[in-house]
Amino acid sequence: MPNTVPAVLTLERLEIKFKIAAQRSLANYSFFMGVCRDNWQEALRTDPSSVCGLSDDGLYLNDKEATLSNDPEIMYFLFSRCHTLVALHCEDHSVISRNIRKWGMGCEINPCKLLAMLRSEQACIEATQKVLSAAQKHSNRVHLLHISTLAEARLMDARKSVREKRITAEACLPHLYFSDQDYPTLGNSIKWNSSVKTMMDKKGLLDALLSGHLDIIATDHAPHLFIEKQGSYLKAKSGGPLVQQPY
């Protein structure tokens, strides 16, 4: 993914990453080119045959998540011109911001109780619906990253085989293994973006995989130091160390 340090937002940085992998990788590899409001022209110059696609996952600009689902103008503009797979993280930041304002200091006092309520089902659904609307209009090849709710999974097409689909989606191990019932004991250790949701979502995602609504299981490998996972919800890093390999 492009969320390395520094982030892969230029073709020069992408080339450097390929050169490093050529020297060190013991397995087949490729990379996503980062895409956001500030570099979409550069991203569109990417050779589709050389990368996995374009992605906004994990990118930050001015300390804010730079996800395209929160920037409809750029998303529609990109989709109207892009011939490369685009893999997107779908959470609506306006919904998340409202939730944070609503719960206020609760984010600091009792972080584990509110994780799934701040990055809520509504935030995921609204963003996913925007992406699906844009992708269907332009018939883009789009992959939705780490779907965390049953409601989102039900929006996906189970009638076609994965080879026929223009829009695919994944479930991740944390969302299949944990639920909000685990927050009181594990807290920020299972803080992911998007957040681990309810037991109904957990079971529903597995059913969605079996029914073909979701297409693959991924890891969402995002390691952090133990100390970076400590403190309040708003300060602790999101993600966890998992094997970097889709199944």
mmCIF file of C-alpha atoms in Angstrom:
data_model
loop_
_atom_site.group_PDB
_atom_site.id
_atom_site.type_symbol
_atom_site.label_atom_id
_atom_site.label_comp_id
_atom_site.label_asym_id
_atom_site.label_seq_id
_atom_site.Cartn_x
_atom_site.Cartn_y
_atom_site.Cartn_z
ATOM 1 C CA MET A 1 0.000 0.000 0.000
ATOM 2 C CA PRO A 2 1.151 3.620 -0.477
ATOM 3 C CA ASN A 3 1.139 4.595 3.216
ATOM 4 C CA THR A 4 4.856 4.169 3.785
ATOM 5 C CA VAL A 5 7.146 6.939 5.040
ATOM 6 C CA PRO A 6 7.353 8.931 2.883
ATOM 7 C CA ALA A 7 4.042 8.127 1.219
ATOM 8 C CA VAL A 8 4.076 6.928 -2.401
ATOM 9 C CA LEU A 9 2.481 9.948 -4.061
ATOM 10 C CA THR A 10 4.925 10.434 -6.953
ATOM 11 C CA LEU A 11 6.131 8.131 -9.716
ATOM 12 C CA GLU A 12 9.682 8.759 -8.534
ATOM 13 C CA ARG A 13 8.873 7.466 -5.055
ATOM 14 C CA LEU A 14 7.070 4.462 -6.580
ATOM 15 C CA GLU A 15 10.150 3.616 -8.649
ATOM 16 C CA ILE A 16 12.363 3.791 -5.567
ATOM 17 C CA LYS A 17 10.057 1.338 -3.821
ATOM 18 C CA PHE A 18 10.257 -1.099 -6.752
ATOM 19 C CA LYS A 19 14.068 -0.895 -6.721
ATOM 20 C CA ILE A 20 14.196 -1.676 -3.007
ATOM 21 C CA ALA A 21 11.882 -4.666 -3.474
ATOM 22 C CA ALA A 22 13.966 -5.952 -6.386
ATOM 23 C CA GLN A 23 16.982 -6.137 -4.071
ATOM 24 C CA ARG A 24 15.291 -7.524 -0.959
ATOM 25 C CA SER A 25 12.043 -9.349 -1.723
ATOM 26 C CA LEU A 26 12.005 -13.147 -1.555
ATOM 27 C CA ALA A 27 8.529 -13.364 -3.113
ATOM 28 C CA ASN A 28 6.538 -11.926 -5.979
ATOM 29 C CA TYR A 29 5.590 -8.321 -5.308
ATOM 30 C CA SER A 30 3.892 -5.241 -6.630
ATOM 31 C CA PHE A 31 2.625 -1.970 -5.150
ATOM 32 C CA PHE A 32 -0.251 0.468 -5.199
ATOM 33 C CA MET A 33 0.320 4.045 -6.294
ATOM 34 C CA GLY A 34 -1.137 6.523 -3.811
ATOM 35 C CA VAL A 35 -3.907 8.826 -5.017
ATOM 36 C CA CYS A 36 -5.506 11.868 -3.363
ATOM 37 C CA ARG A 37 -6.698 15.393 -4.146
ATOM 38 C CA ASP A 38 -3.140 16.734 -4.351
ATOM 39 C CA ASN A 39 -1.635 14.199 -6.775
ATOM 40 C CA TRP A 40 -4.405 12.836 -9.014
ATOM 41 C CA GLN A 41 -2.656 14.056 -12.176
ATOM 42 C CA GLU A 42 0.520 12.223 -11.192
ATOM 43 C CA ALA A 43 -1.487 9.123 -10.276
ATOM 44 C CA LEU A 44 -3.182 9.025 -13.683
ATOM 45 C CA ARG A 45 0.261 8.819 -15.321
ATOM 46 C CA THR A 46 0.908 5.477 -13.611
ATOM 47 C CA ASP A 47 1.420 2.529 -15.972
ATOM 48 C CA PRO A 48 -1.473 0.124 -15.210
ATOM 49 C CA SER A 49 0.671 -2.873 -16.167
ATOM 50 C CA SER A 50 3.285 -2.113 -13.512
ATOM 51 C CA VAL A 51 1.182 -1.701 -10.358
ATOM 52 C CA CYS A 52 -1.653 -3.346 -8.426
ATOM 53 C CA GLY A 53 -3.650 -0.155 -8.943
ATOM 54 C CA LEU A 54 -4.272 3.195 -7.261
ATOM 55 C CA SER A 55 -5.242 3.489 -3.600
ATOM 56 C CA ASP A 56 -5.995 6.050 -0.906
ATOM 57 C CA ASP A 57 -5.623 3.585 1.975
ATOM 58 C CA GLY A 58 -3.755 4.955 4.981
ATOM 59 C CA LEU A 59 -2.839 8.270 3.350
ATOM 60 C CA TYR A 60 -2.847 11.443 5.422
ATOM 61 C CA LEU A 61 -2.644 15.077 4.327
ATOM 62 C CA ASN A 62 -2.332 17.820 6.927
ATOM 63 C CA ASP A 63 -2.971 15.204 9.635
ATOM 64 C CA LYS A 64 -6.302 14.198 8.056
ATOM 65 C CA GLU A 65 -7.154 10.966 6.287
ATOM 66 C CA ALA A 66 -7.076 11.615 2.547
ATOM 67 C CA THR A 67 -9.749 9.134 1.475
ATOM 68 C CA LEU A 68 -11.447 9.740 -1.866
ATOM 69 C CA SER A 69 -14.880 8.749 -0.555
ATOM 70 C CA ASN A 70 -14.768 12.040 1.369
ATOM 71 C CA ASP A 71 -13.840 14.016 -1.739
ATOM 72 C CA PRO A 72 -16.614 13.255 -4.286
ATOM 73 C CA GLU A 73 -15.464 15.909 -6.758
ATOM 74 C CA ILE A 74 -12.008 14.359 -7.147
ATOM 75 C CA MET A 75 -13.379 10.808 -6.977
ATOM 76 C CA TYR A 76 -15.797 11.385 -9.876
ATOM 77 C CA PHE A 77 -13.119 13.230 -11.837
ATOM 78 C CA LEU A 78 -10.630 10.387 -11.303
ATOM 79 C CA PHE A 79 -13.152 7.673 -12.175
ATOM 80 C CA SER A 80 -14.056 9.426 -15.419
ATOM 81 C CA ARG A 81 -10.420 9.221 -16.559
ATOM 82 C CA CYS A 82 -8.926 6.195 -14.834
ATOM 83 C CA HIS A 83 -8.321 2.820 -16.509
ATOM 84 C CA THR A 84 -6.516 1.302 -13.526
ATOM 85 C CA LEU A 85 -8.007 -0.626 -10.608
ATOM 86 C CA VAL A 86 -8.750 1.753 -7.724
ATOM 87 C CA ALA A 87 -8.750 0.331 -4.177
ATOM 88 C CA LEU A 88 -10.517 2.569 -1.668
ATOM 89 C CA HIS A 89 -11.002 2.889 2.078
ATOM 90 C CA CYS A 90 -14.652 3.802 2.732
ATOM 91 C CA GLU A 91 -15.496 5.804 5.853
ATOM 92 C CA ASP A 92 -17.318 9.137 5.922
ATOM 93 C CA HIS A 93 -15.269 11.590 7.987
ATOM 94 C CA SER A 94 -18.181 13.984 8.520
ATOM 95 C CA VAL A 95 -20.073 11.219 10.313
ATOM 96 C CA ILE A 96 -17.007 10.305 12.382
ATOM 97 C CA SER A 97 -16.459 13.964 13.325
ATOM 98 C CA ARG A 98 -20.090 14.285 14.447
ATOM 99 C CA ASN A 99 -19.728 11.166 16.573
ATOM 100 C CA ILE A 100 -16.551 12.481 18.194
ATOM 101 C CA ARG A 101 -18.242 15.789 19.002
ATOM 102 C CA LYS A 102 -21.260 13.921 20.376
ATOM 103 C CA TRP A 103 -19.307 11.674 22.713
ATOM 104 C CA GLY A 104 -16.776 14.345 23.654
ATOM 105 C CA MET A 105 -14.478 13.463 26.527
ATOM 106 C CA GLY A 106 -15.730 9.916 26.519
ATOM 107 C CA CYS A 107 -13.114 9.310 23.822
ATOM 108 C CA GLU A 108 -10.451 10.102 26.399
ATOM 109 C CA ILE A 109 -11.980 8.638 29.547
ATOM 110 C CA ASN A 110 -13.214 5.275 28.273
ATOM 111 C CA PRO A 111 -11.678 4.614 24.868
ATOM 112 C CA CYS A 112 -12.467 0.935 24.418
ATOM 113 C CA LYS A 113 -16.209 1.333 24.972
ATOM 114 C CA LEU A 114 -16.678 3.811 22.128
ATOM 115 C CA LEU A 115 -14.463 2.494 19.333
ATOM 116 C CA ALA A 116 -17.195 1.098 17.093
ATOM 117 C CA MET A 117 -19.544 3.979 17.934
ATOM 118 C CA LEU A 118 -17.150 6.671 16.680
ATOM 119 C CA ARG A 119 -16.149 4.993 13.419
ATOM 120 C CA SER A 120 -19.697 3.735 13.070
ATOM 121 C CA GLU A 121 -21.719 1.600 10.695
ATOM 122 C CA GLN A 122 -23.294 4.772 9.294
ATOM 123 C CA ALA A 123 -19.861 6.226 8.463
ATOM 124 C CA CYS A 124 -18.986 3.090 6.504
ATOM 125 C CA ILE A 125 -22.288 2.734 4.664
ATOM 126 C CA GLU A 126 -22.507 6.363 3.528
ATOM 127 C CA ALA A 127 -18.966 6.313 2.130
ATOM 128 C CA THR A 128 -19.413 2.946 0.428
ATOM 129 C CA GLN A 129 -22.642 4.089 -1.234
ATOM 130 C CA LYS A 130 -20.868 7.162 -2.665
ATOM 131 C CA VAL A 131 -18.069 5.024 -4.106
ATOM 132 C CA LEU A 132 -20.466 2.480 -5.603
ATOM 133 C CA SER A 133 -22.512 5.230 -7.245
ATOM 134 C CA ALA A 134 -19.423 6.773 -8.869
ATOM 135 C CA ALA A 135 -17.925 3.431 -9.907
ATOM 136 C CA GLN A 136 -21.143 2.160 -11.475
ATOM 137 C CA LYS A 137 -21.592 5.388 -13.439
ATOM 138 C CA HIS A 138 -18.172 5.076 -15.072
ATOM 139 C CA SER A 139 -17.880 1.246 -15.008
ATOM 140 C CA ASN A 140 -14.575 1.439 -13.175
ATOM 141 C CA ARG A 141 -12.621 -1.496 -11.814
ATOM 142 C CA VAL A 142 -12.881 -0.793 -8.070
ATOM 143 C CA HIS A 143 -11.906 -2.795 -4.993
ATOM 144 C CA LEU A 144 -13.372 -1.868 -1.604
ATOM 145 C CA LEU A 145 -10.915 -2.419 1.224
ATOM 146 C CA HIS A 146 -11.680 -3.995 4.643
ATOM 147 C CA ILE A 147 -15.475 -3.998 4.616
ATOM 148 C CA SER A 148 -16.536 -4.122 8.272
ATOM 149 C CA THR A 149 -20.353 -4.164 8.241
ATOM 150 C CA LEU A 150 -22.985 -6.601 7.075
ATOM 151 C CA ALA A 151 -24.946 -3.705 5.589
ATOM 152 C CA GLU A 152 -22.054 -2.852 3.242
ATOM 153 C CA ALA A 153 -21.557 -6.475 2.265
ATOM 154 C CA ARG A 154 -25.209 -6.698 1.207
ATOM 155 C CA LEU A 155 -24.600 -3.873 -1.283
ATOM 156 C CA MET A 156 -22.167 -6.067 -3.243
ATOM 157 C CA ASP A 157 -23.161 -8.214 -6.224
ATOM 158 C CA ALA A 158 -23.207 -11.942 -5.531
ATOM 159 C CA ARG A 159 -24.700 -12.926 -8.891
ATOM 160 C CA LYS A 160 -21.443 -12.714 -10.864
ATOM 161 C CA SER A 161 -18.230 -14.659 -10.427
ATOM 162 C CA VAL A 162 -15.256 -12.668 -9.192
ATOM 163 C CA ARG A 163 -13.717 -12.783 -12.686
ATOM 164 C CA GLU A 164 -16.781 -11.036 -14.114
ATOM 165 C CA LYS A 165 -17.084 -8.311 -11.488
ATOM 166 C CA ARG A 166 -16.046 -4.700 -11.997
ATOM 167 C CA ILE A 167 -16.479 -4.016 -8.280
ATOM 168 C CA THR A 168 -15.011 -6.370 -5.681
ATOM 169 C CA ALA A 169 -14.689 -6.185 -1.910
ATOM 170 C CA GLU A 170 -12.818 -7.853 0.919
ATOM 171 C CA ALA A 171 -13.243 -8.894 4.515
ATOM 172 C CA CYS A 172 -10.250 -8.687 6.847
ATOM 173 C CA LEU A 173 -9.138 -11.070 9.566
ATOM 174 C CA PRO A 174 -9.720 -8.613 12.462
ATOM 175 C CA HIS A 175 -13.349 -8.083 11.439
ATOM 176 C CA LEU A 176 -13.894 -11.826 11.052
ATOM 177 C CA TYR A 177 -12.230 -12.758 14.353
ATOM 178 C CA PHE A 178 -13.171 -9.947 16.774
ATOM 179 C CA SER A 179 -16.363 -8.075 17.669
ATOM 180 C CA ASP A 180 -17.308 -5.138 19.913
ATOM 181 C CA GLN A 181 -17.647 -7.674 22.731
ATOM 182 C CA ASP A 182 -13.841 -7.862 22.770
ATOM 183 C CA TYR A 183 -13.247 -4.130 23.352
ATOM 184 C CA PRO A 184 -13.565 -4.221 27.171
ATOM 185 C CA THR A 185 -10.655 -6.677 27.438
ATOM 186 C CA LEU A 186 -8.549 -5.767 24.381
ATOM 187 C CA GLY A 187 -9.270 -2.039 23.934
ATOM 188 C CA ASN A 188 -6.932 -0.273 21.534
ATOM 189 C CA SER A 189 -5.170 -3.546 20.689
ATOM 190 C CA ILE A 190 -8.024 -4.197 18.267
ATOM 191 C CA LYS A 191 -8.382 -0.605 17.093
ATOM 192 C CA TRP A 192 -8.555 -0.727 13.309
ATOM 193 C CA ASN A 193 -9.794 1.629 10.622
ATOM 194 C CA SER A 194 -12.463 0.677 9.845
ATOM 195 C CA SER A 195 -13.436 -0.392 13.350
ATOM 196 C CA VAL A 196 -14.355 -3.857 14.535
ATOM 197 C CA LYS A 197 -18.149 -3.877 14.729
ATOM 198 C CA THR A 198 -20.890 -6.057 16.274
ATOM 199 C CA MET A 199 -21.173 -9.822 16.590
ATOM 200 C CA MET A 200 -23.902 -9.658 13.918
ATOM 201 C CA ASP A 201 -21.471 -7.926 11.547
ATOM 202 C CA LYS A 202 -18.749 -10.456 12.330
ATOM 203 C CA LYS A 203 -20.997 -13.410 11.489
ATOM 204 C CA GLY A 204 -22.559 -11.556 8.549
ATOM 205 C CA LEU A 205 -19.180 -10.915 6.916
ATOM 206 C CA LEU A 206 -18.376 -14.623 6.969
ATOM 207 C CA ASP A 207 -21.761 -15.410 5.430
ATOM 208 C CA ALA A 208 -21.102 -12.728 2.791
ATOM 209 C CA LEU A 209 -17.826 -14.429 1.877
ATOM 210 C CA LEU A 210 -19.549 -17.780 1.538
ATOM 211 C CA SER A 211 -22.367 -16.303 -0.565
ATOM 212 C CA GLY A 212 -20.046 -14.397 -2.926
ATOM 213 C CA HIS A 213 -21.029 -10.894 -1.856
ATOM 214 C CA LEU A 214 -17.437 -10.474 -0.631
ATOM 215 C CA ASP A 215 -14.591 -11.886 -2.687
ATOM 216 C CA ILE A 216 -11.411 -12.361 -0.643
ATOM 217 C CA ILE A 217 -10.017 -12.418 2.885
ATOM 218 C CA ALA A 218 -7.207 -9.926 3.463
ATOM 219 C CA THR A 219 -5.029 -9.164 6.477
ATOM 220 C CA ASP A 220 -4.905 -5.338 6.613
ATOM 221 C CA HIS A 221 -1.367 -5.673 7.981
ATOM 222 C CA ALA A 222 -0.607 -2.393 9.801
ATOM 223 C CA PRO A 223 2.003 -2.911 12.533
ATOM 224 C CA HIS A 224 2.758 -0.421 15.288
ATOM 225 C CA LEU A 225 4.956 -0.404 18.358
ATOM 226 C CA PHE A 226 3.185 -1.507 21.536
ATOM 227 C CA ILE A 227 3.566 1.976 23.006
ATOM 228 C CA GLU A 228 1.831 3.479 19.957
ATOM 229 C CA LYS A 229 -1.288 1.447 20.778
ATOM 230 C CA GLN A 230 -1.547 2.907 24.285
ATOM 231 C CA GLY A 231 -3.484 5.910 25.584
ATOM 232 C CA SER A 232 -6.833 7.349 24.579
ATOM 233 C CA TYR A 233 -8.776 6.349 21.490
ATOM 234 C CA LEU A 234 -7.917 9.581 19.700
ATOM 235 C CA LYS A 235 -4.171 9.128 20.306
ATOM 236 C CA ALA A 236 -3.640 5.386 19.871
ATOM 237 C CA LYS A 237 -2.582 4.197 16.406
ATOM 238 C CA SER A 238 -4.929 2.058 14.322
ATOM 239 C CA GLY A 239 -3.947 -1.342 12.978
ATOM 240 C CA GLY A 240 -2.035 -4.411 14.045
ATOM 241 C CA PRO A 241 0.734 -6.755 12.890
ATOM 242 C CA LEU A 242 -0.576 -9.524 10.623
ATOM 243 C CA VAL A 243 0.924 -11.616 7.863
ATOM 244 C CA GLN A 244 0.972 -9.505 4.658
ATOM 245 C CA GLN A 245 -0.758 -11.977 2.386
ATOM 246 C CA PRO A 246 -4.339 -12.171 1.056
ATOM 247 C CA TYR A 247 -5.850 -15.654 1.072
#
